[in-house]
Amino acid sequence: MTTKERYINPFTDFGFKKIFGSEVNKDLLIAFLNSLLPADAGIIAELSFMPTEQTGRSEFDRRAIFDLHCTNEHGDTFIVEMQRAKQNYFKDRSVFYSSFPIQQQAKKGTWDFRLQPVYMVGILDFIFDEDQASRDVVHHEVKLVDRSTGQVFYNKLTFIYLELPKFRKSVDELVTDFDKWCYLLRNLPELTDRPQRLQEKVFSKVFEIAEIAKYSPAEAAAYEDSLKIYRDLKNVIDTAFDEGKAEGKAEGIEEGIQKGKAEGIVQGKELGVVEGMEKGLLQGRLEVARKLMASGFSAEQAAEIAGVPVALLQSS
């Protein structure tokens, strides 16, 4: 396979790390984070990359592997995850990941439990199911909030999710740096040249390092492999979810209608729709897991990505 695009796809593992994950391009990550962080986070002047593989406090604890893990000059922690395909429990995974830098701040001996801020940033190539109705909200900032008062209860733990498929501004509508980063991440592989609205130094550097023609044969081959993995994984998951939802919904609606007729209740069809949608979601997840296993993933890996219990996958 030889890609015809001029620029790399930043949703591939190679592309994401090429743009944001190296010491020489650290200024790009700083500029990107400064465009999306809340005002109370301040302006990042310097970042230090930290190990991406995290282990628990004992050998029996589950480990985590971050896409990017770094700290700023004040000791604040930033975990940046590029989620390339739909995952049902990505929010749960975000909370789990954020627990590692929190635990690692524990000090031996006398300690007053004072913590440095932790930011979990998720760049998503999909839309959360529960956010389908809010079509215009791209940037989600989540904190612990006191529901009685509506006030932030704890401001040192922040989750930021960018649902990039919702970003639909044209190049002429770009105003802020955040707009420009979203446009670039969403459209970079489709661009054939650098738009006039993206002439700032930081974006010029992105286009320079993203141009595939400048890569060595080894780099080009690595990118092709990464692009194939991205396309295969996304196709498997998207197709399986769509097929599973459609099949389950149709079966559930028919089952509900027949049940309603037998029992003589008008609500049979509505009940069937609801039950069918729930059944379809589960079937979609199981189909995703099966196809991932057929592609070489272990049962445990497939179940985690699809969001189904391993035991249910193995018994289905």
PDB file of C-alpha atoms in Angstrom:
ATOM      1  CA  MET A   1       0.000   0.000   0.000  1.00  0.00           C
ATOM      2  CA  THR A   2       1.239   3.461  -0.930  1.00  0.00           C
ATOM      3  CA  THR A   3      -0.644   6.433   0.427  1.00  0.00           C
ATOM      4  CA  LYS A   4      -1.624   9.193  -1.993  1.00  0.00           C
ATOM      5  CA  GLU A   5      -2.000  11.874   0.661  1.00  0.00           C
ATOM      6  CA  ARG A   6       0.598  14.609   0.964  1.00  0.00           C
ATOM      7  CA  TYR A   7       0.409  14.823   4.758  1.00  0.00           C
ATOM      8  CA  ILE A   8       0.204  12.191   7.483  1.00  0.00           C
ATOM      9  CA  ASN A   9      -2.948  11.289   9.366  1.00  0.00           C
ATOM     10  CA  PRO A  10      -2.521  12.516  12.969  1.00  0.00           C
ATOM     11  CA  PHE A  11      -4.926   9.826  14.225  1.00  0.00           C
ATOM     12  CA  THR A  12      -2.395   7.130  13.382  1.00  0.00           C
ATOM     13  CA  ASP A  13       0.014   6.211  16.143  1.00  0.00           C
ATOM     14  CA  PHE A  14       2.939   7.247  13.938  1.00  0.00           C
ATOM     15  CA  GLY A  15       1.351  10.572  13.007  1.00  0.00           C
ATOM     16  CA  PHE A  16       0.339  11.494  16.547  1.00  0.00           C
ATOM     17  CA  LYS A  17       3.767  10.735  17.981  1.00  0.00           C
ATOM     18  CA  LYS A  18       5.507  12.435  15.040  1.00  0.00           C
ATOM     19  CA  ILE A  19       3.682  15.714  15.649  1.00  0.00           C
ATOM     20  CA  PHE A  20       3.392  15.759  19.436  1.00  0.00           C
ATOM     21  CA  GLY A  21       5.535  13.025  20.942  1.00  0.00           C
ATOM     22  CA  SER A  22       9.182  13.979  20.397  1.00  0.00           C
ATOM     23  CA  GLU A  23      11.477  16.289  22.301  1.00  0.00           C
ATOM     24  CA  VAL A  24      12.332  18.289  19.186  1.00  0.00           C
ATOM     25  CA  ASN A  25       8.633  18.998  18.526  1.00  0.00           C
ATOM     26  CA  LYS A  26       7.680  19.639  22.134  1.00  0.00           C
ATOM     27  CA  ASP A  27       6.741  23.219  21.271  1.00  0.00           C
ATOM     28  CA  LEU A  28       3.845  21.896  19.185  1.00  0.00           C
ATOM     29  CA  LEU A  29       2.391  19.988  22.140  1.00  0.00           C
ATOM     30  CA  ILE A  30       2.800  23.056  24.362  1.00  0.00           C
ATOM     31  CA  ALA A  31       0.976  25.250  21.831  1.00  0.00           C
ATOM     32  CA  PHE A  32      -1.801  22.688  21.391  1.00  0.00           C
ATOM     33  CA  LEU A  33      -2.387  22.251  25.137  1.00  0.00           C
ATOM     34  CA  ASN A  34      -2.343  26.007  25.743  1.00  0.00           C
ATOM     35  CA  SER A  35      -5.123  26.384  23.163  1.00  0.00           C
ATOM     36  CA  LEU A  36      -7.530  24.041  24.952  1.00  0.00           C
ATOM     37  CA  LEU A  37      -6.745  24.188  28.676  1.00  0.00           C
ATOM     38  CA  PRO A  38      -8.966  26.249  31.017  1.00  0.00           C
ATOM     39  CA  ALA A  39      -7.786  29.703  32.052  1.00  0.00           C
ATOM     40  CA  ASP A  40      -7.100  28.605  35.633  1.00  0.00           C
ATOM     41  CA  ALA A  41      -4.474  26.169  34.329  1.00  0.00           C
ATOM     42  CA  GLY A  42      -2.232  29.073  33.347  1.00  0.00           C
ATOM     43  CA  ILE A  43       0.076  29.102  30.335  1.00  0.00           C
ATOM     44  CA  ILE A  44       2.479  26.195  29.897  1.00  0.00           C
ATOM     45  CA  ALA A  45       6.031  27.410  29.279  1.00  0.00           C
ATOM     46  CA  GLU A  46       7.873  24.083  29.479  1.00  0.00           C
ATOM     47  CA  LEU A  47       7.042  20.377  29.382  1.00  0.00           C
ATOM     48  CA  SER A  48       9.013  17.297  30.376  1.00  0.00           C
ATOM     49  CA  PHE A  49       8.090  13.947  28.860  1.00  0.00           C
ATOM     50  CA  MET A  50       7.522  11.182  31.399  1.00  0.00           C
ATOM     51  CA  PRO A  51       7.406   7.377  30.964  1.00  0.00           C
ATOM     52  CA  THR A  52       4.233   6.328  29.153  1.00  0.00           C
ATOM     53  CA  GLU A  53       3.993   2.897  30.785  1.00  0.00           C
ATOM     54  CA  GLN A  54       2.606   3.014  34.303  1.00  0.00           C
ATOM     55  CA  THR A  55       2.465   0.189  36.825  1.00  0.00           C
ATOM     56  CA  GLY A  56       0.355  -0.110  39.929  1.00  0.00           C
ATOM     57  CA  ARG A  57       1.631  -0.022  43.480  1.00  0.00           C
ATOM     58  CA  SER A  58       2.114  -3.801  43.511  1.00  0.00           C
ATOM     59  CA  GLU A  59       3.007  -6.421  40.929  1.00  0.00           C
ATOM     60  CA  PHE A  60      -0.604  -7.612  40.919  1.00  0.00           C
ATOM     61  CA  ASP A  61      -2.078  -4.245  39.940  1.00  0.00           C
ATOM     62  CA  ARG A  62      -3.126  -3.561  36.370  1.00  0.00           C
ATOM     63  CA  ARG A  63      -0.758  -1.419  34.304  1.00  0.00           C
ATOM     64  CA  ALA A  64      -1.583   1.439  31.917  1.00  0.00           C
ATOM     65  CA  ILE A  65       0.147   2.695  28.789  1.00  0.00           C
ATOM     66  CA  PHE A  66      -0.492   6.338  27.917  1.00  0.00           C
ATOM     67  CA  ASP A  67      -0.077   7.860  24.451  1.00  0.00           C
ATOM     68  CA  LEU A  68       1.670  10.885  25.981  1.00  0.00           C
ATOM     69  CA  HIS A  69       2.551  11.659  29.596  1.00  0.00           C
ATOM     70  CA  CYS A  70       4.254  14.884  30.633  1.00  0.00           C
ATOM     71  CA  THR A  71       4.597  17.475  33.391  1.00  0.00           C
ATOM     72  CA  ASN A  72       4.970  21.242  33.200  1.00  0.00           C
ATOM     73  CA  GLU A  73       7.333  23.561  35.056  1.00  0.00           C
ATOM     74  CA  HIS A  74       4.981  23.624  38.070  1.00  0.00           C
ATOM     75  CA  GLY A  75       4.682  19.854  38.406  1.00  0.00           C
ATOM     76  CA  ASP A  76       1.187  19.626  36.890  1.00  0.00           C
ATOM     77  CA  THR A  77       0.589  16.345  35.034  1.00  0.00           C
ATOM     78  CA  PHE A  78      -0.878  16.011  31.538  1.00  0.00           C
ATOM     79  CA  ILE A  79      -2.005  12.722  30.014  1.00  0.00           C
ATOM     80  CA  VAL A  80      -2.914  13.013  26.328  1.00  0.00           C
ATOM     81  CA  GLU A  81      -4.778  10.180  24.611  1.00  0.00           C
ATOM     82  CA  MET A  82      -5.649  10.008  20.921  1.00  0.00           C
ATOM     83  CA  GLN A  83      -8.650   7.654  20.701  1.00  0.00           C
ATOM     84  CA  ARG A  84      -8.794   6.417  17.137  1.00  0.00           C
ATOM     85  CA  ALA A  85     -11.943   4.294  17.271  1.00  0.00           C
ATOM     86  CA  LYS A  86     -15.120   4.093  19.306  1.00  0.00           C
ATOM     87  CA  GLN A  87     -14.704   2.598  22.775  1.00  0.00           C
ATOM     88  CA  ASN A  88     -17.698   2.225  25.045  1.00  0.00           C
ATOM     89  CA  TYR A  89     -15.867   2.766  28.310  1.00  0.00           C
ATOM     90  CA  PHE A  90     -13.397   5.448  27.312  1.00  0.00           C
ATOM     91  CA  LYS A  91     -14.603   7.720  30.117  1.00  0.00           C
ATOM     92  CA  ASP A  92     -14.012   4.937  32.636  1.00  0.00           C
ATOM     93  CA  ARG A  93     -10.571   4.384  31.156  1.00  0.00           C
ATOM     94  CA  SER A  94      -9.848   8.110  31.507  1.00  0.00           C
ATOM     95  CA  VAL A  95     -10.677   8.019  35.209  1.00  0.00           C
ATOM     96  CA  PHE A  96      -8.553   4.895  35.642  1.00  0.00           C
ATOM     97  CA  TYR A  97      -5.601   6.502  33.865  1.00  0.00           C
ATOM     98  CA  SER A  98      -5.870   9.663  35.953  1.00  0.00           C
ATOM     99  CA  SER A  99      -5.506   7.616  39.126  1.00  0.00           C
ATOM    100  CA  PHE A 100      -1.869   6.745  38.329  1.00  0.00           C
ATOM    101  CA  PRO A 101      -0.342  10.246  38.522  1.00  0.00           C
ATOM    102  CA  ILE A 102      -2.471  10.904  41.606  1.00  0.00           C
ATOM    103  CA  GLN A 103      -1.153   7.845  43.448  1.00  0.00           C
ATOM    104  CA  GLN A 104       2.401   8.586  42.366  1.00  0.00           C
ATOM    105  CA  GLN A 105       2.322  11.876  44.252  1.00  0.00           C
ATOM    106  CA  ALA A 106       2.127  10.055  47.589  1.00  0.00           C
ATOM    107  CA  LYS A 107       5.140  10.744  49.808  1.00  0.00           C
ATOM    108  CA  LYS A 108       6.662   8.491  52.409  1.00  0.00           C
ATOM    109  CA  GLY A 109       6.528   9.552  56.021  1.00  0.00           C
ATOM    110  CA  THR A 110       4.583  12.621  57.074  1.00  0.00           C
ATOM    111  CA  TRP A 111       2.497  13.996  54.196  1.00  0.00           C
ATOM    112  CA  ASP A 112      -0.323  16.524  54.156  1.00  0.00           C
ATOM    113  CA  PHE A 113      -1.980  14.973  51.031  1.00  0.00           C
ATOM    114  CA  ARG A 114      -1.528  18.129  48.973  1.00  0.00           C
ATOM    115  CA  LEU A 115      -1.725  17.205  45.288  1.00  0.00           C
ATOM    116  CA  GLN A 116      -0.598  18.820  42.055  1.00  0.00           C
ATOM    117  CA  PRO A 117      -3.216  19.213  39.297  1.00  0.00           C
ATOM    118  CA  VAL A 118      -3.813  16.371  36.851  1.00  0.00           C
ATOM    119  CA  TYR A 119      -5.251  16.924  33.370  1.00  0.00           C
ATOM    120  CA  MET A 120      -6.548  14.071  31.233  1.00  0.00           C
ATOM    121  CA  VAL A 121      -6.973  15.100  27.585  1.00  0.00           C
ATOM    122  CA  GLY A 122      -8.832  12.834  25.173  1.00  0.00           C
ATOM    123  CA  ILE A 123      -8.733  13.626  21.443  1.00  0.00           C
ATOM    124  CA  LEU A 124     -11.562  11.586  19.961  1.00  0.00           C
ATOM    125  CA  ASP A 125     -12.219  10.411  16.425  1.00  0.00           C
ATOM    126  CA  PHE A 126     -15.798   9.549  17.426  1.00  0.00           C
ATOM    127  CA  ILE A 127     -18.779  11.034  19.287  1.00  0.00           C
ATOM    128  CA  PHE A 128     -19.972   9.722  22.634  1.00  0.00           C
ATOM    129  CA  ASP A 129     -23.390   8.055  22.299  1.00  0.00           C
ATOM    130  CA  GLU A 130     -24.819  10.261  25.041  1.00  0.00           C
ATOM    131  CA  ASP A 131     -23.580  13.415  23.248  1.00  0.00           C
ATOM    132  CA  GLN A 132     -25.179  12.753  19.860  1.00  0.00           C
ATOM    133  CA  ALA A 133     -27.850  15.416  20.480  1.00  0.00           C
ATOM    134  CA  SER A 134     -25.371  18.211  21.323  1.00  0.00           C
ATOM    135  CA  ARG A 135     -23.996  18.474  17.810  1.00  0.00           C
ATOM    136  CA  ASP A 136     -22.128  21.748  18.335  1.00  0.00           C
ATOM    137  CA  VAL A 137     -20.205  20.986  21.537  1.00  0.00           C
ATOM    138  CA  VAL A 138     -16.697  19.931  20.521  1.00  0.00           C
ATOM    139  CA  HIS A 139     -14.764  20.817  23.683  1.00  0.00           C
ATOM    140  CA  HIS A 140     -15.883  19.210  26.961  1.00  0.00           C
ATOM    141  CA  GLU A 141     -14.260  20.302  30.230  1.00  0.00           C
ATOM    142  CA  VAL A 142     -15.217  18.050  33.145  1.00  0.00           C
ATOM    143  CA  LYS A 143     -14.501  18.607  36.828  1.00  0.00           C
ATOM    144  CA  LEU A 144     -15.898  17.361  40.144  1.00  0.00           C
ATOM    145  CA  VAL A 145     -18.910  19.578  40.837  1.00  0.00           C
ATOM    146  CA  ASP A 146     -21.136  19.995  43.879  1.00  0.00           C
ATOM    147  CA  ARG A 147     -24.571  19.402  42.344  1.00  0.00           C
ATOM    148  CA  SER A 148     -26.274  21.220  45.228  1.00  0.00           C
ATOM    149  CA  THR A 149     -24.535  24.506  44.476  1.00  0.00           C
ATOM    150  CA  GLY A 150     -23.316  24.047  40.912  1.00  0.00           C
ATOM    151  CA  GLN A 151     -19.840  25.075  42.073  1.00  0.00           C
ATOM    152  CA  VAL A 152     -16.601  23.232  41.322  1.00  0.00           C
ATOM    153  CA  PHE A 153     -15.880  21.011  44.316  1.00  0.00           C
ATOM    154  CA  TYR A 154     -12.282  20.119  43.352  1.00  0.00           C
ATOM    155  CA  ASN A 155     -10.313  21.954  40.683  1.00  0.00           C
ATOM    156  CA  LYS A 156      -7.153  19.845  40.539  1.00  0.00           C
ATOM    157  CA  LEU A 157      -8.608  17.015  38.450  1.00  0.00           C
ATOM    158  CA  THR A 158      -9.752  17.969  34.966  1.00  0.00           C
ATOM    159  CA  PHE A 159     -10.918  15.839  32.051  1.00  0.00           C
ATOM    160  CA  ILE A 160     -10.976  17.436  28.612  1.00  0.00           C
ATOM    161  CA  TYR A 161     -12.562  15.619  25.677  1.00  0.00           C
ATOM    162  CA  LEU A 162     -12.456  16.866  22.086  1.00  0.00           C
ATOM    163  CA  GLU A 163     -15.097  15.228  19.875  1.00  0.00           C
ATOM    164  CA  LEU A 164     -13.450  16.147  16.591  1.00  0.00           C
ATOM    165  CA  PRO A 165     -16.124  14.704  14.255  1.00  0.00           C
ATOM    166  CA  LYS A 166     -18.352  17.530  15.539  1.00  0.00           C
ATOM    167  CA  PHE A 167     -15.931  20.193  14.334  1.00  0.00           C
ATOM    168  CA  ARG A 168     -17.367  21.412  11.032  1.00  0.00           C
ATOM    169  CA  LYS A 169     -15.932  24.920  10.573  1.00  0.00           C
ATOM    170  CA  SER A 170     -14.522  25.773   7.169  1.00  0.00           C
ATOM    171  CA  VAL A 171     -11.036  27.218   6.852  1.00  0.00           C
ATOM    172  CA  ASP A 172     -12.513  30.707   6.415  1.00  0.00           C
ATOM    173  CA  GLU A 173     -14.354  30.406   9.740  1.00  0.00           C
ATOM    174  CA  LEU A 174     -11.240  29.706  11.818  1.00  0.00           C
ATOM    175  CA  VAL A 175     -10.672  32.386  14.447  1.00  0.00           C
ATOM    176  CA  THR A 176      -8.913  31.045  17.537  1.00  0.00           C
ATOM    177  CA  ASP A 177      -5.825  28.865  17.843  1.00  0.00           C
ATOM    178  CA  PHE A 178      -8.126  26.129  19.166  1.00  0.00           C
ATOM    179  CA  ASP A 179     -10.185  26.348  15.959  1.00  0.00           C
ATOM    180  CA  LYS A 180      -7.036  26.005  13.897  1.00  0.00           C
ATOM    181  CA  TRP A 181      -5.748  22.987  15.813  1.00  0.00           C
ATOM    182  CA  CYS A 182      -9.110  21.228  15.500  1.00  0.00           C
ATOM    183  CA  TYR A 183      -9.263  21.962  11.790  1.00  0.00           C
ATOM    184  CA  LEU A 184      -5.714  20.723  11.291  1.00  0.00           C
ATOM    185  CA  LEU A 185      -6.193  17.483  13.230  1.00  0.00           C
ATOM    186  CA  ARG A 186      -9.470  16.758  11.468  1.00  0.00           C
ATOM    187  CA  ASN A 187      -8.426  17.657   7.918  1.00  0.00           C
ATOM    188  CA  LEU A 188      -4.649  17.301   7.611  1.00  0.00           C
ATOM    189  CA  PRO A 189      -4.665  14.137   5.407  1.00  0.00           C
ATOM    190  CA  GLU A 190      -7.105  15.785   2.952  1.00  0.00           C
ATOM    191  CA  LEU A 191      -5.087  18.971   2.512  1.00  0.00           C
ATOM    192  CA  THR A 192      -2.856  19.438  -0.513  1.00  0.00           C
ATOM    193  CA  ASP A 193      -1.291  22.692   0.617  1.00  0.00           C
ATOM    194  CA  ARG A 194      -1.087  24.947   3.667  1.00  0.00           C
ATOM    195  CA  PRO A 195      -4.159  27.227   3.981  1.00  0.00           C
ATOM    196  CA  GLN A 196      -3.613  30.954   4.385  1.00  0.00           C
ATOM    197  CA  ARG A 197      -5.351  30.882   7.771  1.00  0.00           C
ATOM    198  CA  LEU A 198      -2.655  28.502   9.073  1.00  0.00           C
ATOM    199  CA  GLN A 199       0.480  30.504   8.308  1.00  0.00           C
ATOM    200  CA  GLU A 200       1.636  30.961  11.918  1.00  0.00           C
ATOM    201  CA  LYS A 201       5.064  29.546  12.766  1.00  0.00           C
ATOM    202  CA  VAL A 202       3.729  26.707  14.880  1.00  0.00           C
ATOM    203  CA  PHE A 203       1.423  25.473  12.098  1.00  0.00           C
ATOM    204  CA  SER A 204       4.138  25.899   9.483  1.00  0.00           C
ATOM    205  CA  LYS A 205       6.210  23.467  11.524  1.00  0.00           C
ATOM    206  CA  VAL A 206       3.351  20.953  11.619  1.00  0.00           C
ATOM    207  CA  PHE A 207       3.066  20.989   7.825  1.00  0.00           C
ATOM    208  CA  GLU A 208       6.823  20.665   7.471  1.00  0.00           C
ATOM    209  CA  ILE A 209       7.126  17.560   9.660  1.00  0.00           C
ATOM    210  CA  ALA A 210       3.872  16.050   8.355  1.00  0.00           C
ATOM    211  CA  GLU A 211       4.918  15.959   4.691  1.00  0.00           C
ATOM    212  CA  ILE A 212       5.300  12.295   3.753  1.00  0.00           C
ATOM    213  CA  ALA A 213       7.579  12.967   0.774  1.00  0.00           C
ATOM    214  CA  LYS A 214      10.313  14.168   3.149  1.00  0.00           C
ATOM    215  CA  TYR A 215      10.462  10.895   5.076  1.00  0.00           C
ATOM    216  CA  SER A 216      13.184   8.307   4.728  1.00  0.00           C
ATOM    217  CA  PRO A 217      12.127   4.930   3.267  1.00  0.00           C
ATOM    218  CA  ALA A 218      12.089   3.482   6.790  1.00  0.00           C
ATOM    219  CA  GLU A 219       9.892   6.301   8.118  1.00  0.00           C
ATOM    220  CA  ALA A 220       7.540   6.060   5.147  1.00  0.00           C
ATOM    221  CA  ALA A 221       7.187   2.306   5.648  1.00  0.00           C
ATOM    222  CA  ALA A 222       6.516   2.775   9.370  1.00  0.00           C
ATOM    223  CA  TYR A 223       3.812   5.310   8.568  1.00  0.00           C
ATOM    224  CA  GLU A 224       2.192   3.016   5.982  1.00  0.00           C
ATOM    225  CA  ASP A 225       2.026   0.227   8.577  1.00  0.00           C
ATOM    226  CA  SER A 226       0.551   2.590  11.161  1.00  0.00           C
ATOM    227  CA  LEU A 227      -2.011   3.898   8.667  1.00  0.00           C
ATOM    228  CA  LYS A 228      -3.102   0.368   7.752  1.00  0.00           C
ATOM    229  CA  ILE A 229      -3.587  -0.535  11.417  1.00  0.00           C
ATOM    230  CA  TYR A 230      -5.650   2.627  11.975  1.00  0.00           C
ATOM    231  CA  ARG A 231      -7.864   2.028   8.936  1.00  0.00           C
ATOM    232  CA  ASP A 232      -8.370  -1.674   9.676  1.00  0.00           C
ATOM    233  CA  LEU A 233      -9.204  -1.121  13.328  1.00  0.00           C
ATOM    234  CA  LYS A 234     -11.586   1.758  12.623  1.00  0.00           C
ATOM    235  CA  ASN A 235     -13.311  -0.150   9.824  1.00  0.00           C
ATOM    236  CA  VAL A 236     -13.744  -3.277  11.942  1.00  0.00           C
ATOM    237  CA  ILE A 237     -15.179  -1.403  14.901  1.00  0.00           C
ATOM    238  CA  ASP A 238     -17.415   1.001  12.951  1.00  0.00           C
ATOM    239  CA  THR A 239     -18.805  -1.766  10.733  1.00  0.00           C
ATOM    240  CA  ALA A 240     -19.440  -4.131  13.608  1.00  0.00           C
ATOM    241  CA  PHE A 241     -21.233  -1.498  15.689  1.00  0.00           C
ATOM    242  CA  ASP A 242     -23.441  -0.469  12.760  1.00  0.00           C
ATOM    243  CA  GLU A 243     -24.286  -4.053  11.810  1.00  0.00           C
ATOM    244  CA  GLY A 244     -24.918  -5.103  15.393  1.00  0.00           C
ATOM    245  CA  LYS A 245     -27.159  -2.147  16.170  1.00  0.00           C
ATOM    246  CA  ALA A 246     -29.215  -2.575  12.999  1.00  0.00           C
ATOM    247  CA  GLU A 247     -29.661  -6.330  13.478  1.00  0.00           C
ATOM    248  CA  GLY A 248     -30.446  -6.087  17.169  1.00  0.00           C
ATOM    249  CA  LYS A 249     -32.881  -3.215  16.758  1.00  0.00           C
ATOM    250  CA  ALA A 250     -34.811  -4.987  13.985  1.00  0.00           C
ATOM    251  CA  GLU A 251     -35.034  -8.227  15.948  1.00  0.00           C
ATOM    252  CA  GLY A 252     -36.011  -6.429  19.120  1.00  0.00           C
ATOM    253  CA  ILE A 253     -38.736  -4.351  17.468  1.00  0.00           C
ATOM    254  CA  GLU A 254     -40.318  -7.423  15.881  1.00  0.00           C
ATOM    255  CA  GLU A 255     -40.080  -9.353  19.149  1.00  0.00           C
ATOM    256  CA  GLY A 256     -41.655  -6.448  21.023  1.00  0.00           C
ATOM    257  CA  ILE A 257     -44.498  -6.094  18.522  1.00  0.00           C
ATOM    258  CA  GLN A 258     -45.328  -9.794  18.726  1.00  0.00           C
ATOM    259  CA  LYS A 259     -45.171  -9.649  22.510  1.00  0.00           C
ATOM    260  CA  GLY A 260     -47.458  -6.626  22.512  1.00  0.00           C
ATOM    261  CA  LYS A 261     -49.971  -8.338  20.255  1.00  0.00           C
ATOM    262  CA  ALA A 262     -50.000 -11.454  22.391  1.00  0.00           C
ATOM    263  CA  GLU A 263     -50.539  -9.485  25.574  1.00  0.00           C
ATOM    264  CA  GLY A 264     -52.861  -6.967  23.980  1.00  0.00           C
ATOM    265  CA  ILE A 265     -50.930  -3.891  25.033  1.00  0.00           C
ATOM    266  CA  VAL A 266     -50.448  -0.808  22.869  1.00  0.00           C
ATOM    267  CA  GLN A 267     -47.010  -0.180  24.347  1.00  0.00           C
ATOM    268  CA  GLY A 268     -45.607  -3.338  22.738  1.00  0.00           C
ATOM    269  CA  LYS A 269     -44.005  -1.527  19.822  1.00  0.00           C
ATOM    270  CA  GLU A 270     -42.411   1.163  21.993  1.00  0.00           C
ATOM    271  CA  LEU A 271     -41.125  -1.486  24.379  1.00  0.00           C
ATOM    272  CA  GLY A 272     -39.730  -3.416  21.430  1.00  0.00           C
ATOM    273  CA  VAL A 273     -37.853  -0.357  20.145  1.00  0.00           C
ATOM    274  CA  VAL A 274     -36.213   0.242  23.524  1.00  0.00           C
ATOM    275  CA  GLU A 275     -35.362  -3.409  24.070  1.00  0.00           C
ATOM    276  CA  GLY A 276     -34.137  -3.680  20.496  1.00  0.00           C
ATOM    277  CA  MET A 277     -31.789  -0.732  20.845  1.00  0.00           C
ATOM    278  CA  GLU A 278     -30.310  -2.178  24.034  1.00  0.00           C
ATOM    279  CA  LYS A 279     -29.958  -5.593  22.431  1.00  0.00           C
ATOM    280  CA  GLY A 280     -28.430  -4.015  19.345  1.00  0.00           C
ATOM    281  CA  LEU A 281     -25.796  -2.173  21.372  1.00  0.00           C
ATOM    282  CA  LEU A 282     -24.725  -5.396  23.048  1.00  0.00           C
ATOM    283  CA  GLN A 283     -24.694  -7.336  19.794  1.00  0.00           C
ATOM    284  CA  GLY A 284     -22.659  -4.582  18.178  1.00  0.00           C
ATOM    285  CA  ARG A 285     -20.084  -4.733  20.951  1.00  0.00           C
ATOM    286  CA  LEU A 286     -19.850  -8.524  20.733  1.00  0.00           C
ATOM    287  CA  GLU A 287     -19.446  -8.365  16.959  1.00  0.00           C
ATOM    288  CA  VAL A 288     -16.673  -5.803  17.384  1.00  0.00           C
ATOM    289  CA  ALA A 289     -14.894  -8.103  19.822  1.00  0.00           C
ATOM    290  CA  ARG A 290     -15.233 -11.140  17.536  1.00  0.00           C
ATOM    291  CA  LYS A 291     -13.790  -9.283  14.568  1.00  0.00           C
ATOM    292  CA  LEU A 292     -10.940  -7.926  16.658  1.00  0.00           C
ATOM    293  CA  MET A 293     -10.104 -11.474  17.745  1.00  0.00           C
ATOM    294  CA  ALA A 294     -10.208 -12.579  14.104  1.00  0.00           C
ATOM    295  CA  SER A 295      -7.714  -9.792  13.378  1.00  0.00           C
ATOM    296  CA  GLY A 296      -5.270 -11.135  15.967  1.00  0.00           C
ATOM    297  CA  PHE A 297      -6.322  -9.491  19.226  1.00  0.00           C
ATOM    298  CA  SER A 298      -6.557 -11.638  22.342  1.00  0.00           C
ATOM    299  CA  ALA A 299      -9.958 -12.190  23.969  1.00  0.00           C
ATOM    300  CA  GLU A 300      -8.976  -9.894  26.834  1.00  0.00           C
ATOM    301  CA  GLN A 301      -7.838  -7.103  24.488  1.00  0.00           C
ATOM    302  CA  ALA A 302     -10.913  -7.447  22.272  1.00  0.00           C
ATOM    303  CA  ALA A 303     -13.277  -7.413  25.245  1.00  0.00           C
ATOM    304  CA  GLU A 304     -11.640  -4.292  26.718  1.00  0.00           C
ATOM    305  CA  ILE A 305     -11.799  -2.364  23.426  1.00  0.00           C
ATOM    306  CA  ALA A 306     -15.408  -3.376  22.709  1.00  0.00           C
ATOM    307  CA  GLY A 307     -16.600  -2.912  26.280  1.00  0.00           C
ATOM    308  CA  VAL A 308     -17.997  -6.399  26.959  1.00  0.00           C
ATOM    309  CA  PRO A 309     -17.198  -8.945  29.682  1.00  0.00           C
ATOM    310  CA  VAL A 310     -14.569 -11.488  28.621  1.00  0.00           C
ATOM    311  CA  ALA A 311     -16.763 -14.343  29.907  1.00  0.00           C
ATOM    312  CA  LEU A 312     -19.716 -13.226  27.735  1.00  0.00           C
ATOM    313  CA  LEU A 313     -17.463 -12.954  24.691  1.00  0.00           C
ATOM    314  CA  GLN A 314     -16.017 -16.412  25.225  1.00  0.00           C
ATOM    315  CA  SER A 315     -19.427 -17.979  25.733  1.00  0.00           C
ATOM    316  CA  SER A 316     -21.136 -16.312  22.771  1.00  0.00           C
TER     317      SER A 316
END
